[in-house]
Amino acid sequence: MSSDSKIAKAASLLLHSPPGEVDDVFNDIRGIVNDDEALQEHIEPVLAESNMQQFLATTVPDTDSCVLITPYNRVGDTQFSDPNTCTVFTFDHLHRTARDATPWDVPSDAQLHEPLRQALYDELLLYVRAHYADGSLGVFWHEGALVSCIVSNRFSPSNFWNGSWRSVWSFDPQSGQLNGSTKVRVHYFEDGNVQLDTQTDFAADVEDMDEKVRAKKVAKLIRGFEAEFQQSIGDGYRQLAEKTFKGLRRSLPVTRSRMDWDKVANYTIGGELANADA
């Protein structure tokens, strides 16, 4: 295998990084490769894919508008659009900074559906602010559909865990079809390496109606689907605690009699005293 192939494979590990740990994986790869110039050649496109995959949030230059870096608002190799400010900006995937914001020439089909996009954004923003700590939202017109992206990250490396919630919803105004996918990843790494990686998909139909009413209906369906998914995760962990783990434990020791823990303590104390007398 050539040196370039090895570097490319090492760089691809970034795409599998647990949430909040891209920098740690990147530094490990730098140590392994030990050639920053060669690594940078391969790392930038992988970092771009990772940032879009994670729905990285950034601020549009010279504004206070928060926008997500996603495949759905990408308008060039390193350029992304913010429909809320009608601007296009350049994003540095290596340093994760936005710069050079300029007015965006909004495509005609996006202009046509802007009232519905804005109405859906307003409805979902209320939901995200109410239910997600540090949550971020983006709603974009992409390939004939309104795509809503929700992300919420909770990083606590000092307590040995990181986690992320990401969901993407595609609504086709013509057909009324709503399709969504929600994904949760959690990494716990104190004295071990335990990960939760689960995803589920949803689908529904929304009838044609006034734009604001339709936006409320779509947002209500999204709230319901995501609440159902969160409930299913909680139910799964209760099942593990109450039944699965309990089934793994032996109810009685090999002697078929219960352990008298008070006697065990007495035996331990007695043995320590005997050793002390000796």
PDB file of C-alpha atoms in Angstrom:
ATOM      1  CA  MET A   1       0.000   0.000   0.000  1.00  0.00           C
ATOM      2  CA  SER A   2       1.361   3.413  -0.987  1.00  0.00           C
ATOM      3  CA  SER A   3       2.009   6.181   1.519  1.00  0.00           C
ATOM      4  CA  ASP A   4      -0.864   8.244   0.081  1.00  0.00           C
ATOM      5  CA  SER A   5      -3.255   5.304   0.463  1.00  0.00           C
ATOM      6  CA  LYS A   6      -2.272   4.836   4.090  1.00  0.00           C
ATOM      7  CA  ILE A   7      -2.792   8.524   4.818  1.00  0.00           C
ATOM      8  CA  ALA A   8      -6.174   8.493   3.070  1.00  0.00           C
ATOM      9  CA  LYS A   9      -7.315   5.488   5.083  1.00  0.00           C
ATOM     10  CA  ALA A  10      -6.098   7.055   8.327  1.00  0.00           C
ATOM     11  CA  ALA A  11      -7.897  10.292   7.488  1.00  0.00           C
ATOM     12  CA  SER A  12     -11.131   8.403   6.817  1.00  0.00           C
ATOM     13  CA  LEU A  13     -11.181   7.392  10.497  1.00  0.00           C
ATOM     14  CA  LEU A  14     -12.383  10.922  11.214  1.00  0.00           C
ATOM     15  CA  LEU A  15     -15.774  10.045   9.739  1.00  0.00           C
ATOM     16  CA  HIS A  16     -16.213   7.419  12.450  1.00  0.00           C
ATOM     17  CA  SER A  17     -15.154   9.690  15.319  1.00  0.00           C
ATOM     18  CA  PRO A  18     -17.509   9.703  18.319  1.00  0.00           C
ATOM     19  CA  PRO A  19     -19.344  13.012  18.824  1.00  0.00           C
ATOM     20  CA  GLY A  20     -17.116  15.797  20.094  1.00  0.00           C
ATOM     21  CA  GLU A  21     -13.926  13.800  19.583  1.00  0.00           C
ATOM     22  CA  VAL A  22     -12.867  14.730  16.051  1.00  0.00           C
ATOM     23  CA  ASP A  23      -9.933  16.769  17.355  1.00  0.00           C
ATOM     24  CA  ASP A  24      -8.700  13.877  19.488  1.00  0.00           C
ATOM     25  CA  VAL A  25      -8.838  11.465  16.548  1.00  0.00           C
ATOM     26  CA  PHE A  26      -7.166  14.052  14.296  1.00  0.00           C
ATOM     27  CA  ASN A  27      -4.278  14.513  16.744  1.00  0.00           C
ATOM     28  CA  ASP A  28      -3.845  10.740  16.991  1.00  0.00           C
ATOM     29  CA  ILE A  29      -3.715  10.499  13.196  1.00  0.00           C
ATOM     30  CA  ARG A  30      -1.118  13.304  13.073  1.00  0.00           C
ATOM     31  CA  GLY A  31       1.060  11.321  15.464  1.00  0.00           C
ATOM     32  CA  ILE A  32       0.727   8.169  13.376  1.00  0.00           C
ATOM     33  CA  VAL A  33       1.332   9.817   9.992  1.00  0.00           C
ATOM     34  CA  ASN A  34       3.997  12.257  11.231  1.00  0.00           C
ATOM     35  CA  ASP A  35       3.781  14.292   8.018  1.00  0.00           C
ATOM     36  CA  ASP A  36       1.485  17.331   8.343  1.00  0.00           C
ATOM     37  CA  GLU A  37       1.942  18.491   4.763  1.00  0.00           C
ATOM     38  CA  ALA A  38       0.962  15.136   3.270  1.00  0.00           C
ATOM     39  CA  LEU A  39      -1.867  14.718   5.785  1.00  0.00           C
ATOM     40  CA  GLN A  40      -3.432  18.107   5.048  1.00  0.00           C
ATOM     41  CA  GLU A  41      -3.778  17.206   1.373  1.00  0.00           C
ATOM     42  CA  HIS A  42      -6.077  14.312   2.270  1.00  0.00           C
ATOM     43  CA  ILE A  43      -7.653  15.619   5.467  1.00  0.00           C
ATOM     44  CA  GLU A  44      -9.549  18.664   4.181  1.00  0.00           C
ATOM     45  CA  PRO A  45     -12.172  16.826   2.079  1.00  0.00           C
ATOM     46  CA  VAL A  46     -12.684  14.335   4.908  1.00  0.00           C
ATOM     47  CA  LEU A  47     -13.098  17.160   7.424  1.00  0.00           C
ATOM     48  CA  ALA A  48     -15.601  18.804   5.079  1.00  0.00           C
ATOM     49  CA  GLU A  49     -17.653  15.607   4.939  1.00  0.00           C
ATOM     50  CA  SER A  50     -17.388  15.190   8.729  1.00  0.00           C
ATOM     51  CA  ASN A  51     -18.508  18.769   9.423  1.00  0.00           C
ATOM     52  CA  MET A  52     -21.517  18.397   7.128  1.00  0.00           C
ATOM     53  CA  GLN A  53     -22.325  14.996   8.574  1.00  0.00           C
ATOM     54  CA  GLN A  54     -22.309  16.437  12.121  1.00  0.00           C
ATOM     55  CA  PHE A  55     -24.404  19.520  11.148  1.00  0.00           C
ATOM     56  CA  LEU A  56     -21.724  21.813  12.557  1.00  0.00           C
ATOM     57  CA  ALA A  57     -23.125  25.180  13.663  1.00  0.00           C
ATOM     58  CA  THR A  58     -21.388  28.447  12.822  1.00  0.00           C
ATOM     59  CA  THR A  59     -22.168  32.169  12.787  1.00  0.00           C
ATOM     60  CA  VAL A  60     -22.503  34.058   9.521  1.00  0.00           C
ATOM     61  CA  PRO A  61     -19.800  36.785   9.375  1.00  0.00           C
ATOM     62  CA  ASP A  62     -20.951  40.273  10.430  1.00  0.00           C
ATOM     63  CA  THR A  63     -24.289  38.922  11.690  1.00  0.00           C
ATOM     64  CA  ASP A  64     -25.638  37.077  14.722  1.00  0.00           C
ATOM     65  CA  SER A  65     -27.313  34.450  12.518  1.00  0.00           C
ATOM     66  CA  CYS A  66     -26.494  30.838  13.397  1.00  0.00           C
ATOM     67  CA  VAL A  67     -26.433  28.491  10.415  1.00  0.00           C
ATOM     68  CA  LEU A  68     -25.669  24.791  10.074  1.00  0.00           C
ATOM     69  CA  ILE A  69     -23.022  23.355   7.760  1.00  0.00           C
ATOM     70  CA  THR A  70     -24.904  20.648   5.856  1.00  0.00           C
ATOM     71  CA  PRO A  71     -25.027  19.066   2.390  1.00  0.00           C
ATOM     72  CA  TYR A  72     -28.400  20.810   1.913  1.00  0.00           C
ATOM     73  CA  ASN A  73     -27.126  24.408   1.914  1.00  0.00           C
ATOM     74  CA  ARG A  74     -23.818  23.784   0.183  1.00  0.00           C
ATOM     75  CA  VAL A  75     -23.472  25.956  -2.930  1.00  0.00           C
ATOM     76  CA  GLY A  76     -19.788  25.348  -3.772  1.00  0.00           C
ATOM     77  CA  ASP A  77     -16.725  23.427  -2.661  1.00  0.00           C
ATOM     78  CA  THR A  78     -16.336  25.569   0.448  1.00  0.00           C
ATOM     79  CA  GLN A  79     -19.378  27.847   0.206  1.00  0.00           C
ATOM     80  CA  PHE A  80     -22.668  27.608   2.056  1.00  0.00           C
ATOM     81  CA  SER A  81     -25.868  29.643   2.048  1.00  0.00           C
ATOM     82  CA  ASP A  82     -27.895  31.060   4.923  1.00  0.00           C
ATOM     83  CA  PRO A  83     -31.501  31.564   3.802  1.00  0.00           C
ATOM     84  CA  ASN A  84     -32.316  33.612   6.910  1.00  0.00           C
ATOM     85  CA  THR A  85     -29.895  36.381   5.897  1.00  0.00           C
ATOM     86  CA  CYS A  86     -29.809  35.648   2.146  1.00  0.00           C
ATOM     87  CA  THR A  87     -26.023  35.436   2.223  1.00  0.00           C
ATOM     88  CA  VAL A  88     -23.345  33.058   0.965  1.00  0.00           C
ATOM     89  CA  PHE A  89     -20.141  32.588   2.924  1.00  0.00           C
ATOM     90  CA  THR A  90     -16.913  30.597   2.753  1.00  0.00           C
ATOM     91  CA  PHE A  91     -16.257  28.014   5.437  1.00  0.00           C
ATOM     92  CA  ASP A  92     -12.798  26.818   6.471  1.00  0.00           C
ATOM     93  CA  HIS A  93     -13.309  23.167   7.394  1.00  0.00           C
ATOM     94  CA  LEU A  94      -9.889  22.790   8.994  1.00  0.00           C
ATOM     95  CA  HIS A  95     -10.212  25.757  11.385  1.00  0.00           C
ATOM     96  CA  ARG A  96     -14.040  25.684  11.440  1.00  0.00           C
ATOM     97  CA  THR A  97     -14.459  29.387  10.753  1.00  0.00           C
ATOM     98  CA  ALA A  98     -16.757  31.312   8.403  1.00  0.00           C
ATOM     99  CA  ARG A  99     -15.623  34.312   6.342  1.00  0.00           C
ATOM    100  CA  ASP A 100     -16.335  36.408   3.245  1.00  0.00           C
ATOM    101  CA  ALA A 101     -20.113  36.685   3.479  1.00  0.00           C
ATOM    102  CA  THR A 102     -21.746  38.124   0.333  1.00  0.00           C
ATOM    103  CA  PRO A 103     -25.361  38.562  -0.854  1.00  0.00           C
ATOM    104  CA  TRP A 104     -26.915  35.345  -2.145  1.00  0.00           C
ATOM    105  CA  ASP A 105     -28.692  35.227  -5.480  1.00  0.00           C
ATOM    106  CA  VAL A 106     -31.553  33.024  -4.282  1.00  0.00           C
ATOM    107  CA  PRO A 107     -32.740  30.528  -6.949  1.00  0.00           C
ATOM    108  CA  SER A 108     -36.248  31.148  -8.285  1.00  0.00           C
ATOM    109  CA  ASP A 109     -37.697  27.888  -6.955  1.00  0.00           C
ATOM    110  CA  ALA A 110     -36.352  28.663  -3.473  1.00  0.00           C
ATOM    111  CA  GLN A 111     -37.903  32.146  -3.671  1.00  0.00           C
ATOM    112  CA  LEU A 112     -41.238  30.595  -4.585  1.00  0.00           C
ATOM    113  CA  HIS A 113     -41.261  28.415  -1.466  1.00  0.00           C
ATOM    114  CA  GLU A 114     -39.674  30.941   0.907  1.00  0.00           C
ATOM    115  CA  PRO A 115     -42.962  31.777   2.751  1.00  0.00           C
ATOM    116  CA  LEU A 116     -43.463  28.082   3.599  1.00  0.00           C
ATOM    117  CA  ARG A 117     -39.781  27.668   4.506  1.00  0.00           C
ATOM    118  CA  GLN A 118     -39.890  30.655   6.848  1.00  0.00           C
ATOM    119  CA  ALA A 119     -43.139  29.481   8.445  1.00  0.00           C
ATOM    120  CA  LEU A 120     -41.703  26.010   9.037  1.00  0.00           C
ATOM    121  CA  TYR A 121     -38.473  27.483  10.419  1.00  0.00           C
ATOM    122  CA  ASP A 122     -40.421  29.654  12.889  1.00  0.00           C
ATOM    123  CA  GLU A 123     -42.496  26.694  14.110  1.00  0.00           C
ATOM    124  CA  LEU A 124     -39.525  24.365  14.504  1.00  0.00           C
ATOM    125  CA  LEU A 125     -37.436  27.045  16.200  1.00  0.00           C
ATOM    126  CA  LEU A 126     -40.017  27.224  19.004  1.00  0.00           C
ATOM    127  CA  TYR A 127     -39.816  23.447  19.349  1.00  0.00           C
ATOM    128  CA  VAL A 128     -36.008  23.308  19.351  1.00  0.00           C
ATOM    129  CA  ARG A 129     -35.696  26.087  21.926  1.00  0.00           C
ATOM    130  CA  ALA A 130     -38.202  24.365  24.204  1.00  0.00           C
ATOM    131  CA  HIS A 131     -36.839  20.817  24.004  1.00  0.00           C
ATOM    132  CA  TYR A 132     -33.121  20.900  23.159  1.00  0.00           C
ATOM    133  CA  ALA A 133     -30.352  22.292  25.335  1.00  0.00           C
ATOM    134  CA  ASP A 134     -28.008  24.178  22.996  1.00  0.00           C
ATOM    135  CA  GLY A 135     -29.985  22.907  20.017  1.00  0.00           C
ATOM    136  CA  SER A 136     -29.551  24.364  16.524  1.00  0.00           C
ATOM    137  CA  LEU A 137     -31.854  24.352  13.514  1.00  0.00           C
ATOM    138  CA  GLY A 138     -31.615  24.851   9.779  1.00  0.00           C
ATOM    139  CA  VAL A 139     -34.388  24.719   7.161  1.00  0.00           C
ATOM    140  CA  PHE A 140     -33.268  24.741   3.530  1.00  0.00           C
ATOM    141  CA  TRP A 141     -34.811  24.388   0.076  1.00  0.00           C
ATOM    142  CA  HIS A 142     -32.927  21.513  -1.546  1.00  0.00           C
ATOM    143  CA  GLU A 143     -33.744  19.586  -4.721  1.00  0.00           C
ATOM    144  CA  GLY A 144     -37.484  20.181  -4.655  1.00  0.00           C
ATOM    145  CA  ALA A 145     -38.026  19.735  -0.921  1.00  0.00           C
ATOM    146  CA  LEU A 146     -37.781  21.619   2.351  1.00  0.00           C
ATOM    147  CA  VAL A 147     -35.087  19.943   4.430  1.00  0.00           C
ATOM    148  CA  SER A 148     -35.076  20.611   8.185  1.00  0.00           C
ATOM    149  CA  CYS A 149     -31.953  19.739  10.186  1.00  0.00           C
ATOM    150  CA  ILE A 150     -31.919  19.610  13.989  1.00  0.00           C
ATOM    151  CA  VAL A 151     -28.784  19.033  16.053  1.00  0.00           C
ATOM    152  CA  SER A 152     -28.088  19.068  19.779  1.00  0.00           C
ATOM    153  CA  ASN A 153     -24.725  18.134  21.291  1.00  0.00           C
ATOM    154  CA  ARG A 154     -23.786  17.502  24.913  1.00  0.00           C
ATOM    155  CA  PHE A 155     -20.065  17.090  25.494  1.00  0.00           C
ATOM    156  CA  SER A 156     -18.615  16.259  28.925  1.00  0.00           C
ATOM    157  CA  PRO A 157     -15.144  14.770  28.364  1.00  0.00           C
ATOM    158  CA  SER A 158     -14.142  15.510  31.973  1.00  0.00           C
ATOM    159  CA  ASN A 159     -16.871  13.043  32.983  1.00  0.00           C
ATOM    160  CA  PHE A 160     -15.874  10.616  30.203  1.00  0.00           C
ATOM    161  CA  TRP A 161     -18.936  10.957  27.962  1.00  0.00           C
ATOM    162  CA  ASN A 162     -20.103  12.802  24.841  1.00  0.00           C
ATOM    163  CA  GLY A 163     -23.346  12.618  22.948  1.00  0.00           C
ATOM    164  CA  SER A 164     -25.240  14.029  19.982  1.00  0.00           C
ATOM    165  CA  TRP A 165     -28.778  14.069  18.594  1.00  0.00           C
ATOM    166  CA  ARG A 166     -29.240  14.697  14.872  1.00  0.00           C
ATOM    167  CA  SER A 167     -32.386  14.580  12.811  1.00  0.00           C
ATOM    168  CA  VAL A 168     -33.150  15.469   9.214  1.00  0.00           C
ATOM    169  CA  TRP A 169     -36.656  15.906   7.787  1.00  0.00           C
ATOM    170  CA  SER A 170     -37.532  16.260   4.123  1.00  0.00           C
ATOM    171  CA  PHE A 171     -40.938  17.686   3.181  1.00  0.00           C
ATOM    172  CA  ASP A 172     -42.102  17.725  -0.444  1.00  0.00           C
ATOM    173  CA  PRO A 173     -44.750  20.473  -0.823  1.00  0.00           C
ATOM    174  CA  GLN A 174     -45.976  18.988  -4.098  1.00  0.00           C
ATOM    175  CA  SER A 175     -46.704  15.470  -2.871  1.00  0.00           C
ATOM    176  CA  GLY A 176     -47.187  16.325   0.793  1.00  0.00           C
ATOM    177  CA  GLN A 177     -44.758  13.538   1.765  1.00  0.00           C
ATOM    178  CA  LEU A 178     -42.752  13.977   4.972  1.00  0.00           C
ATOM    179  CA  ASN A 179     -39.755  11.683   5.532  1.00  0.00           C
ATOM    180  CA  GLY A 180     -37.431  11.865   8.505  1.00  0.00           C
ATOM    181  CA  SER A 181     -34.479  10.178  10.130  1.00  0.00           C
ATOM    182  CA  THR A 182     -33.286  10.665  13.703  1.00  0.00           C
ATOM    183  CA  LYS A 183     -29.928   9.472  15.009  1.00  0.00           C
ATOM    184  CA  VAL A 184     -28.440   9.383  18.508  1.00  0.00           C
ATOM    185  CA  ARG A 185     -24.774   8.674  19.296  1.00  0.00           C
ATOM    186  CA  VAL A 186     -23.349   8.500  22.799  1.00  0.00           C
ATOM    187  CA  HIS A 187     -19.813   7.545  23.809  1.00  0.00           C
ATOM    188  CA  TYR A 188     -18.900   6.594  27.391  1.00  0.00           C
ATOM    189  CA  PHE A 189     -15.222   5.930  27.945  1.00  0.00           C
ATOM    190  CA  GLU A 190     -14.385   5.756  31.653  1.00  0.00           C
ATOM    191  CA  ASP A 191     -12.304   2.574  32.147  1.00  0.00           C
ATOM    192  CA  GLY A 192     -13.751   1.189  28.934  1.00  0.00           C
ATOM    193  CA  ASN A 193     -15.363   2.025  25.611  1.00  0.00           C
ATOM    194  CA  VAL A 194     -19.160   1.846  25.389  1.00  0.00           C
ATOM    195  CA  GLN A 195     -21.128   3.422  22.521  1.00  0.00           C
ATOM    196  CA  LEU A 196     -24.787   3.846  21.694  1.00  0.00           C
ATOM    197  CA  ASP A 197     -25.471   4.351  17.990  1.00  0.00           C
ATOM    198  CA  THR A 198     -29.133   4.140  17.053  1.00  0.00           C
ATOM    199  CA  GLN A 199     -31.260   5.514  14.255  1.00  0.00           C
ATOM    200  CA  THR A 200     -34.873   5.334  13.177  1.00  0.00           C
ATOM    201  CA  ASP A 201     -36.879   6.551  10.173  1.00  0.00           C
ATOM    202  CA  PHE A 202     -40.348   8.072   9.923  1.00  0.00           C
ATOM    203  CA  ALA A 203     -42.822   8.898   7.161  1.00  0.00           C
ATOM    204  CA  ALA A 204     -46.180  10.681   6.959  1.00  0.00           C
ATOM    205  CA  ASP A 205     -48.450  12.531   4.534  1.00  0.00           C
ATOM    206  CA  VAL A 206     -49.515  16.144   4.984  1.00  0.00           C
ATOM    207  CA  GLU A 207     -52.515  17.457   3.074  1.00  0.00           C
ATOM    208  CA  ASP A 208     -52.409  20.688   1.115  1.00  0.00           C
ATOM    209  CA  MET A 209     -53.547  23.759   3.085  1.00  0.00           C
ATOM    210  CA  ASP A 210     -52.577  27.317   3.983  1.00  0.00           C
ATOM    211  CA  GLU A 211     -48.783  27.686   4.329  1.00  0.00           C
ATOM    212  CA  LYS A 212     -48.769  28.623   8.019  1.00  0.00           C
ATOM    213  CA  VAL A 213     -51.270  25.877   8.894  1.00  0.00           C
ATOM    214  CA  ARG A 214     -49.261  23.375   6.878  1.00  0.00           C
ATOM    215  CA  ALA A 215     -46.042  24.408   8.612  1.00  0.00           C
ATOM    216  CA  LYS A 216     -47.713  23.904  12.010  1.00  0.00           C
ATOM    217  CA  LYS A 217     -48.885  20.449  10.920  1.00  0.00           C
ATOM    218  CA  VAL A 218     -45.394  19.395   9.756  1.00  0.00           C
ATOM    219  CA  ALA A 219     -43.800  20.712  12.957  1.00  0.00           C
ATOM    220  CA  LYS A 220     -46.395  18.859  15.061  1.00  0.00           C
ATOM    221  CA  LEU A 221     -45.625  15.590  13.268  1.00  0.00           C
ATOM    222  CA  ILE A 222     -41.893  16.087  13.799  1.00  0.00           C
ATOM    223  CA  ARG A 223     -42.422  16.765  17.518  1.00  0.00           C
ATOM    224  CA  GLY A 224     -44.523  13.631  17.832  1.00  0.00           C
ATOM    225  CA  PHE A 225     -42.106  11.383  15.945  1.00  0.00           C
ATOM    226  CA  GLU A 226     -39.083  12.586  17.909  1.00  0.00           C
ATOM    227  CA  ALA A 227     -40.886  12.231  21.247  1.00  0.00           C
ATOM    228  CA  GLU A 228     -41.813   8.665  20.261  1.00  0.00           C
ATOM    229  CA  PHE A 229     -38.190   7.897  19.390  1.00  0.00           C
ATOM    230  CA  GLN A 230     -36.904   9.324  22.668  1.00  0.00           C
ATOM    231  CA  GLN A 231     -39.515   7.309  24.584  1.00  0.00           C
ATOM    232  CA  SER A 232     -38.447   4.125  22.808  1.00  0.00           C
ATOM    233  CA  ILE A 233     -34.818   4.665  23.858  1.00  0.00           C
ATOM    234  CA  GLY A 234     -35.871   5.128  27.493  1.00  0.00           C
ATOM    235  CA  ASP A 235     -38.067   2.019  27.328  1.00  0.00           C
ATOM    236  CA  GLY A 236     -35.166   0.034  25.899  1.00  0.00           C
ATOM    237  CA  TYR A 237     -32.874   0.959  28.769  1.00  0.00           C
ATOM    238  CA  ARG A 238     -35.551   0.136  31.336  1.00  0.00           C
ATOM    239  CA  GLN A 239     -35.951  -3.256  29.669  1.00  0.00           C
ATOM    240  CA  LEU A 240     -32.195  -3.806  29.961  1.00  0.00           C
ATOM    241  CA  ALA A 241     -32.121  -2.873  33.634  1.00  0.00           C
ATOM    242  CA  GLU A 242     -35.265  -4.707  34.724  1.00  0.00           C
ATOM    243  CA  LYS A 243     -35.127  -7.865  32.628  1.00  0.00           C
ATOM    244  CA  THR A 244     -32.097  -8.407  30.389  1.00  0.00           C
ATOM    245  CA  PHE A 245     -29.342  -7.759  32.949  1.00  0.00           C
ATOM    246  CA  LYS A 246     -31.328  -9.477  35.677  1.00  0.00           C
ATOM    247  CA  GLY A 247     -31.595 -12.555  33.477  1.00  0.00           C
ATOM    248  CA  LEU A 248     -27.809 -12.682  33.163  1.00  0.00           C
ATOM    249  CA  ARG A 249     -27.301 -12.897  36.932  1.00  0.00           C
ATOM    250  CA  ARG A 250     -27.330 -16.190  38.796  1.00  0.00           C
ATOM    251  CA  SER A 251     -30.120 -16.056  41.392  1.00  0.00           C
ATOM    252  CA  LEU A 252     -28.243 -18.439  43.723  1.00  0.00           C
ATOM    253  CA  PRO A 253     -24.564 -19.412  43.966  1.00  0.00           C
ATOM    254  CA  VAL A 254     -23.350 -22.869  42.986  1.00  0.00           C
ATOM    255  CA  THR A 255     -24.108 -24.145  46.529  1.00  0.00           C
ATOM    256  CA  ARG A 256     -27.811 -23.354  45.879  1.00  0.00           C
ATOM    257  CA  SER A 257     -28.012 -21.404  49.137  1.00  0.00           C
ATOM    258  CA  ARG A 258     -28.104 -17.690  49.698  1.00  0.00           C
ATOM    259  CA  MET A 259     -24.965 -15.901  50.795  1.00  0.00           C
ATOM    260  CA  ASP A 260     -24.967 -14.642  54.381  1.00  0.00           C
ATOM    261  CA  TRP A 261     -23.025 -11.431  53.953  1.00  0.00           C
ATOM    262  CA  ASP A 262     -22.852 -10.774  57.719  1.00  0.00           C
ATOM    263  CA  LYS A 263     -20.989 -14.040  58.205  1.00  0.00           C
ATOM    264  CA  VAL A 264     -18.647 -13.180  55.343  1.00  0.00           C
ATOM    265  CA  ALA A 265     -17.792  -9.924  57.083  1.00  0.00           C
ATOM    266  CA  ASN A 266     -17.151 -11.794  60.357  1.00  0.00           C
ATOM    267  CA  TYR A 267     -14.905 -14.293  58.582  1.00  0.00           C
ATOM    268  CA  THR A 268     -12.921 -11.430  57.050  1.00  0.00           C
ATOM    269  CA  ILE A 269     -12.486  -9.650  60.377  1.00  0.00           C
ATOM    270  CA  GLY A 270     -11.559 -12.925  62.083  1.00  0.00           C
ATOM    271  CA  GLY A 271      -8.944 -13.672  59.446  1.00  0.00           C
ATOM    272  CA  GLU A 272      -7.432 -10.237  59.802  1.00  0.00           C
ATOM    273  CA  LEU A 273      -7.228 -10.642  63.593  1.00  0.00           C
ATOM    274  CA  ALA A 274      -5.614 -14.064  63.237  1.00  0.00           C
ATOM    275  CA  ASN A 275      -3.011 -12.615  60.875  1.00  0.00           C
ATOM    276  CA  ALA A 276      -2.349  -9.779  63.302  1.00  0.00           C
ATOM    277  CA  ASP A 277      -1.777 -12.247  66.223  1.00  0.00           C
ATOM    278  CA  ALA A 278       0.637 -14.237  64.090  1.00  0.00           C
TER     279      ALA A 278
END
